[in-house]
Amino acid sequence: MDILLKAFAYIDLNAIIAILGAGLFGLFVGSIPGLTATMAVALMVPFTFFMDPIPALALMISVGASSIYAGDIPGALLRIPGTPASAAYVDDSHSLVKQGKVNRVLGLGLSSSVIGGVIGTIILALAAPLLAQFALKFSSFEYMWLSLIGLSCATLISGKFIAKSLLTLLFGIIISTIGFDEFTGQPRFTFGFVSLYEGVSFIPAMIGLFAISGAIDYYVNRNKANSLAIDTNEIKQPKSLNVFKGLAKPLNSRKGSILRSSTMGTLIGALPGAGADIAAWISYAVSKKFSKKPEEYGKGSEDAIIDASSSNNASLAGSWIPSLVFGIPGDSAAAIIIGVLYMKDMQPGPSLFLFQPDKLYAVFILFLIANLALIPLALIVVNFLKRIVSINKDILYPIVIIFSLVGAYAINNSMEAIVVMLIMGIVGYFLQKNSYPISPIILGMILGPMLERNLLASLTKSDGDLVAFVERPVSAVLASFFTVIVILQVWGIIKNFKEKN
């Protein structure tokens, strides 16, 4: 109790102001495609130089939580994911917006994100040391199986387009192999272009696949009814500012799935290198398997939005578990935050629990406040941004293209990123015209390097012995889970083949 009282004493006016200011900034950055949560966190670092430890951490926690959620806003309104994690359920959220359910979609996403963040915070506070020990048991063998499970989500959520999803997933994995081979140091598929040595960034690719492809489709089919583009003229602008109206019943009926997805998101977030992207995809796939209406997924499922959004924000708290307990970053944003911890004389590790427990519990309290503060802050931003759907498309698309160019260029200040964005935009347009899902491409680009790196590392360690991949208990469990997924996929392909014949 004394520790908690000391922890609350750290939460002063400066910390609250930091949470509110960083929250608004994170919502702004996260809602612009291409400007990621990691970028938002990195931009806040200079401000922490002149702040006390707790307000500085409040700044970092708040900007991370708000920017992760903000990625859902352009995904719902424009079908352009603000962050890679939002790509998993962008079709569902945008489909519901096109049905006129703007307030409901934005309210469900916000509510689920806050609930997931709170659950993740509770798990962080109660089980950080235990979960960190679990995370450390993951070697290259476990990460290899985890990446395979993540990749299999592309087909689990694909419905009747399993074969096409596999092809686009393979296309994403092939793109991820461009650049230097980490093991041999040799360039691959660069065709002599120095700019390709670092590989193809998935952020410009994502912007191209969703934003530029939509713009191309609009201008090609300007006067046709079968356009894939944003049909803002048919979307009614809601008059009410209350995005939470009527949400109590659907959220209450799904409390079990929210708890499951939030717990899953926290666990995945605790694995170094996993993060919100994988958490969202896996939670989406698991949600579809347990749903009573799996046919709605990809066409406007509220279950998908609730489960994936709650998992998204819960993973943020999970990524702090290995960071605080062992100083091992859970994701790229956590790596930046570890630097801030060292700078503020809060060295991550067991000593933090022993010698500075009051500051540690202050961090847990900040997580809780930052997630709750997201409600009023996001409410202001959402009610302003949702007017996008009423803007004439002749005005909207040039703005979308300009922001896409800025977002792609901001990744590493290079024109190559813009070229990648434009090429992927053309590819995305033709794929969607032929009913090929494009989300698996992003999943393949994210998880392809993780799969290759851990597969080669495992083969090197085991000297090519495949039995080593299932010798460890956690590895064996993951391998069994992946086997079940493969069996379900094969059964789905056979079933679809029989229906067509």
Coordinates of C-alpha atoms in Angstrom, one line a residue, residues 79-413:
R79 CA -9.9 2.2 -46.4
I80 CA -6.3 3.3 -45.9
P81 CA -4.8 1.7 -42.8
G82 CA -2.9 4.3 -40.7
T83 CA -0.7 1.5 -39.3
P84 CA 0.1 -2.0 -40.5
A85 CA -1.8 -3.5 -37.5
S86 CA -5.0 -1.8 -38.9
A87 CA -4.7 -3.6 -42.2
A88 CA -6.1 -6.8 -40.7
Y89 CA -9.6 -5.5 -40.3
V90 CA -9.7 -2.5 -42.7
D91 CA -12.2 -4.1 -45.0
D92 CA -14.6 -4.8 -42.2
S93 CA -14.5 -1.3 -40.8
H94 CA -14.7 0.4 -44.2
S95 CA -17.6 -1.8 -45.3
L96 CA -19.6 -0.8 -42.2
V97 CA -18.8 2.9 -42.9
K98 CA -20.2 2.4 -46.4
Q99 CA -23.3 1.1 -44.9
G100 CA -23.8 4.4 -43.0
K101 CA -22.6 3.1 -39.7
V102 CA -19.8 5.7 -39.2
N103 CA -20.5 6.4 -35.6
R104 CA -20.9 2.8 -34.7
V105 CA -17.6 1.7 -36.3
L106 CA -15.5 4.5 -34.8
G107 CA -17.2 4.0 -31.4
L108 CA -16.6 0.2 -31.4
G109 CA -12.9 0.7 -32.4
L110 CA -12.3 3.3 -29.7
S111 CA -14.2 1.4 -26.9
S112 CA -12.4 -1.9 -27.8
S113 CA -9.0 -0.2 -27.9
V114 CA -9.5 1.4 -24.5
I115 CA -10.8 -1.9 -22.9
G116 CA -7.9 -3.8 -24.5
G117 CA -5.4 -1.3 -23.2
V118 CA -6.8 -1.4 -19.7
I119 CA -6.8 -5.3 -19.7
G120 CA -3.2 -5.2 -21.0
T121 CA -2.2 -2.8 -18.3
I122 CA -3.7 -5.0 -15.6
I123 CA -1.9 -8.0 -16.9
L124 CA 1.3 -5.9 -17.1
A125 CA 1.0 -4.9 -13.5
L126 CA 0.1 -8.3 -12.1
A127 CA 2.2 -10.7 -14.2
A128 CA 5.2 -8.8 -15.7
P129 CA 8.0 -10.9 -14.2
L130 CA 6.2 -14.2 -15.0
L131 CA 5.4 -13.3 -18.6
A132 CA 8.9 -12.0 -19.2
Q133 CA 10.3 -15.4 -18.1
F134 CA 7.9 -17.0 -20.6
A135 CA 9.0 -14.6 -23.3
L136 CA 12.6 -15.4 -22.7
K137 CA 11.9 -19.1 -23.4
F138 CA 11.3 -18.2 -27.0
S139 CA 14.3 -19.1 -29.1
S140 CA 14.6 -19.1 -32.9
F141 CA 12.6 -22.4 -33.1
E142 CA 9.5 -20.9 -31.4
Y143 CA 9.7 -17.7 -33.4
M144 CA 9.8 -19.7 -36.6
W145 CA 6.6 -21.5 -35.7
L146 CA 5.0 -18.2 -34.5
S147 CA 5.8 -16.5 -37.8
L148 CA 4.3 -19.5 -39.7
I149 CA 1.1 -19.3 -37.6
G150 CA 1.0 -15.6 -38.3
L151 CA 1.4 -16.2 -42.0
S152 CA -1.4 -18.8 -42.0
C153 CA -3.8 -16.1 -40.7
A154 CA -3.9 -14.8 -44.3
T155 CA -5.8 -17.9 -45.4
L156 CA -7.8 -18.3 -42.3
I157 CA -9.5 -14.9 -42.8
S158 CA -9.7 -15.2 -46.6
G159 CA -13.1 -16.9 -46.8
K160 CA -13.7 -18.5 -50.2
F161 CA -10.6 -16.9 -51.8
I162 CA -8.1 -19.3 -50.1
A163 CA -6.0 -20.0 -53.2
K164 CA -5.9 -16.3 -54.2
S165 CA -4.9 -15.4 -50.6
L166 CA -2.1 -17.9 -50.7
L167 CA -0.8 -16.4 -54.0
T168 CA -0.8 -12.8 -52.7
L169 CA 0.8 -13.9 -49.5
L170 CA 3.5 -15.6 -51.5
F171 CA 3.9 -12.4 -53.5
G172 CA 4.5 -10.5 -50.2
I173 CA 7.0 -13.0 -49.0
I174 CA 8.9 -12.8 -52.3
I175 CA 9.0 -9.0 -52.0
S176 CA 10.4 -9.3 -48.4
T177 CA 13.4 -11.3 -49.8
I178 CA 14.7 -8.3 -51.8
G179 CA 17.8 -6.8 -50.3
F180 CA 20.8 -8.1 -48.4
D181 CA 20.8 -11.7 -47.2
E182 CA 21.5 -11.4 -43.4
F183 CA 23.4 -14.7 -43.4
T184 CA 25.5 -14.5 -46.5
G185 CA 25.7 -10.7 -46.9
Q186 CA 24.9 -11.0 -50.6
P187 CA 22.3 -8.7 -52.3
R188 CA 19.3 -10.6 -53.7
F189 CA 16.9 -9.5 -56.5
T190 CA 18.2 -5.9 -56.4
F191 CA 19.0 -5.9 -60.2
G192 CA 21.9 -3.6 -59.7
F193 CA 19.8 -0.9 -57.9
V194 CA 21.6 0.3 -54.8
S195 CA 18.3 1.7 -53.4
L196 CA 17.0 -1.9 -53.1
Y197 CA 19.9 -3.1 -50.9
E198 CA 17.9 -2.2 -47.8
G199 CA 14.9 -4.1 -49.1
V200 CA 11.3 -2.9 -49.7
S201 CA 9.7 -1.1 -46.8
F202 CA 6.2 -2.4 -46.1
I203 CA 4.9 1.1 -45.1
P204 CA 5.1 2.7 -48.6
A205 CA 3.9 -0.6 -50.1
M206 CA 0.9 -0.5 -47.7
I207 CA 0.1 3.1 -48.7
G208 CA 0.3 2.2 -52.4
L209 CA -1.8 -1.0 -52.1
F210 CA -4.7 0.7 -50.3
A211 CA -4.5 4.5 -51.0
I212 CA -3.0 4.8 -54.5
S213 CA -4.9 1.7 -55.9
G214 CA -8.1 3.4 -54.7
A215 CA -7.2 6.6 -56.4
I216 CA -6.3 4.8 -59.6
D217 CA -9.6 3.0 -59.5
Y218 CA -11.5 6.2 -59.0
Y219 CA -10.0 8.0 -61.9
V220 CA -10.3 5.0 -64.2
N221 CA -13.9 4.3 -63.3
R222 CA -15.0 7.8 -62.5
N223 CA -18.5 7.4 -64.0
K224 CA -18.9 3.7 -63.5
A225 CA -20.9 2.0 -60.7
N226 CA -18.4 -0.8 -60.1
S227 CA -15.7 1.4 -58.7
L228 CA -13.6 0.1 -55.8
A229 CA -12.9 3.6 -54.7
I230 CA -14.3 5.5 -51.7
D231 CA -18.0 6.3 -52.4
T232 CA -18.3 9.2 -50.1
N233 CA -21.4 10.6 -51.9
E234 CA -23.5 7.7 -50.7
I235 CA -22.3 7.8 -47.1
K236 CA -24.6 9.8 -44.8
Q237 CA -22.8 12.1 -42.4
P238 CA -24.2 11.2 -38.9
K239 CA -25.6 14.2 -37.0
S240 CA -24.9 12.9 -33.5
L241 CA -21.5 13.5 -31.9
N242 CA -22.0 10.6 -29.6
V243 CA -20.1 7.6 -31.1
F244 CA -20.8 5.5 -28.1
K245 CA -24.6 5.4 -28.5
G246 CA -25.9 1.8 -28.6
L247 CA -22.6 0.1 -27.9
A248 CA -23.2 -1.2 -24.4
K249 CA -25.1 -4.3 -25.6
P250 CA -22.7 -5.5 -28.3
L251 CA -19.7 -4.9 -26.1
N252 CA -21.3 -6.7 -23.1
S253 CA -22.3 -9.6 -25.3
R254 CA -18.7 -10.0 -26.5
K255 CA -16.9 -9.5 -23.2
G256 CA -15.5 -13.1 -23.3
S257 CA -14.0 -12.6 -26.8
I258 CA -12.6 -9.1 -25.7
L259 CA -10.9 -10.7 -22.7
R260 CA -9.5 -13.5 -24.9
S261 CA -8.2 -11.1 -27.6
S262 CA -6.7 -8.7 -25.1
T263 CA -4.9 -11.5 -23.3
M264 CA -3.7 -12.8 -26.6
G265 CA -2.5 -9.4 -27.6
T266 CA -0.6 -8.9 -24.3
L267 CA 1.1 -12.3 -24.7
I268 CA 2.1 -11.7 -28.3
G269 CA 3.2 -8.2 -27.4
A270 CA 5.5 -9.6 -24.7
L271 CA 7.4 -11.5 -27.3
P272 CA 10.4 -9.4 -28.5
G273 CA 9.9 -8.5 -32.2
A274 CA 6.3 -9.5 -32.4
G275 CA 4.2 -6.4 -31.6
A276 CA 0.7 -5.1 -32.5
D277 CA 0.9 -6.2 -36.2
I278 CA 1.1 -9.9 -35.5
A279 CA -1.3 -9.6 -32.5
A280 CA -4.0 -8.0 -34.7
W281 CA -3.7 -10.6 -37.5
I282 CA -3.7 -13.6 -35.1
S283 CA -6.6 -12.2 -33.0
Y284 CA -8.6 -11.6 -36.2
A285 CA -8.1 -15.2 -37.4
V286 CA -8.9 -16.7 -34.0
S287 CA -12.0 -14.4 -33.7
K288 CA -13.3 -15.7 -37.1
K289 CA -12.9 -19.3 -36.0
F290 CA -14.9 -18.7 -32.8
S291 CA -17.5 -16.4 -34.4
K292 CA -21.1 -17.5 -35.0
K293 CA -21.0 -15.4 -38.2
P294 CA -17.7 -16.1 -39.9
E295 CA -19.2 -15.3 -43.3
E296 CA -19.4 -11.6 -42.3
Y297 CA -15.6 -11.3 -41.9
G298 CA -14.1 -9.1 -44.5
K299 CA -17.5 -7.7 -45.4
G300 CA -18.4 -5.8 -42.3
S301 CA -18.0 -7.8 -39.1
E302 CA -18.3 -6.0 -35.8
D303 CA -16.7 -9.0 -34.0
A304 CA -13.6 -8.6 -36.1
I305 CA -13.3 -4.9 -35.2
I306 CA -13.8 -5.5 -31.5
D307 CA -11.4 -8.4 -31.2
A308 CA -8.6 -7.1 -33.3
S309 CA -8.8 -3.5 -31.9
S310 CA -8.7 -4.8 -28.3
S311 CA -5.7 -7.0 -29.1
N312 CA -4.0 -4.1 -30.8
N313 CA -3.8 -1.8 -27.8
A314 CA -3.3 -4.7 -25.3
S315 CA -0.1 -5.6 -27.2
L316 CA 1.4 -2.2 -26.3
A317 CA 1.3 -3.0 -22.6
G318 CA 2.7 -6.4 -23.4
S319 CA 5.7 -5.0 -25.2
W320 CA 6.7 -3.2 -22.0
I321 CA 7.0 -6.5 -20.1
P322 CA 10.4 -7.7 -21.5
S323 CA 11.5 -4.0 -21.6
L324 CA 10.9 -3.4 -17.9
V325 CA 12.0 -6.8 -16.6
F326 CA 15.0 -7.5 -18.7
G327 CA 15.7 -4.5 -20.8
I328 CA 14.8 -6.4 -24.0
P329 CA 12.6 -4.4 -26.3
G330 CA 9.3 -5.9 -27.3
D331 CA 9.1 -3.9 -30.4
S332 CA 10.8 -0.9 -32.1
A333 CA 8.9 1.7 -30.1
A334 CA 9.8 -0.1 -26.8
A335 CA 13.5 0.0 -27.9
I336 CA 13.2 3.8 -28.0
I337 CA 11.5 3.9 -24.6
I338 CA 14.3 1.8 -23.1
G339 CA 16.7 4.5 -24.1
V340 CA 14.5 7.1 -22.3
L341 CA 14.5 4.8 -19.2
Y342 CA 18.3 4.7 -19.1
M343 CA 18.4 8.5 -19.7
K344 CA 16.2 9.0 -16.6
D345 CA 18.3 6.7 -14.4
M346 CA 15.6 3.9 -14.4
Q347 CA 17.8 1.0 -15.6
P348 CA 15.4 -1.7 -16.8
G349 CA 15.8 -5.1 -15.2
P350 CA 15.3 -6.9 -11.8
S351 CA 16.9 -4.0 -10.0
L352 CA 14.0 -1.7 -11.1
F353 CA 11.6 -4.0 -9.2
L354 CA 13.9 -4.1 -6.1
F355 CA 15.1 -0.5 -5.8
Q356 CA 12.5 1.7 -7.6
P357 CA 9.2 -0.2 -7.2
D358 CA 7.3 3.1 -6.6
K359 CA 8.4 4.5 -10.0
L360 CA 7.5 1.1 -11.6
Y361 CA 4.0 1.2 -10.2
A362 CA 3.7 4.8 -11.3
V363 CA 4.4 3.5 -14.9
F364 CA 1.5 1.1 -14.5
I365 CA -0.8 3.9 -13.3
L366 CA 0.3 6.0 -16.3
F367 CA -0.7 3.2 -18.6
L368 CA -4.2 3.1 -17.1
I369 CA -4.6 6.9 -17.2
A370 CA -3.3 7.2 -20.8
N371 CA -5.8 4.6 -22.0
L372 CA -8.7 6.2 -20.2
A373 CA -7.7 9.7 -21.5
L374 CA -7.9 8.3 -25.0
I375 CA -11.7 8.4 -24.7
P376 CA -12.2 12.2 -24.5
L377 CA -9.2 12.9 -26.7
A378 CA -10.2 10.5 -29.5
L379 CA -13.8 11.7 -29.3
I380 CA -12.7 15.2 -30.3
V381 CA -10.5 14.0 -33.1
V382 CA -12.9 11.4 -34.4
N383 CA -15.9 13.8 -34.6
F384 CA -13.6 16.2 -36.6
L385 CA -12.2 13.6 -38.9
K386 CA -15.4 11.7 -39.7
R387 CA -16.5 14.7 -41.8
I388 CA -14.0 13.3 -44.4
V389 CA -16.8 10.9 -45.7
S390 CA -18.9 13.9 -46.8
I391 CA -16.1 15.6 -48.8
N392 CA -16.5 15.4 -52.6
K393 CA -14.3 12.8 -54.1
D394 CA -12.9 15.2 -56.6
I395 CA -11.5 17.2 -53.7
L396 CA -10.7 14.2 -51.5
Y397 CA -8.5 12.1 -53.7
P398 CA -5.9 14.8 -54.6
I399 CA -5.6 15.3 -50.8
V400 CA -5.2 11.5 -50.2
I401 CA -2.5 11.4 -52.9
I402 CA -0.6 14.3 -51.4
F403 CA -0.7 12.8 -47.9
S404 CA 0.3 9.4 -49.3
L405 CA 3.4 11.0 -51.0
V406 CA 4.3 12.8 -47.8
G407 CA 3.8 9.7 -45.7
A408 CA 5.9 7.5 -48.0
Y409 CA 8.7 10.0 -48.3
A410 CA 8.8 10.4 -44.5
I411 CA 9.8 6.8 -43.9
N412 CA 13.5 7.4 -44.8
N413 CA 13.5 10.6 -46.7

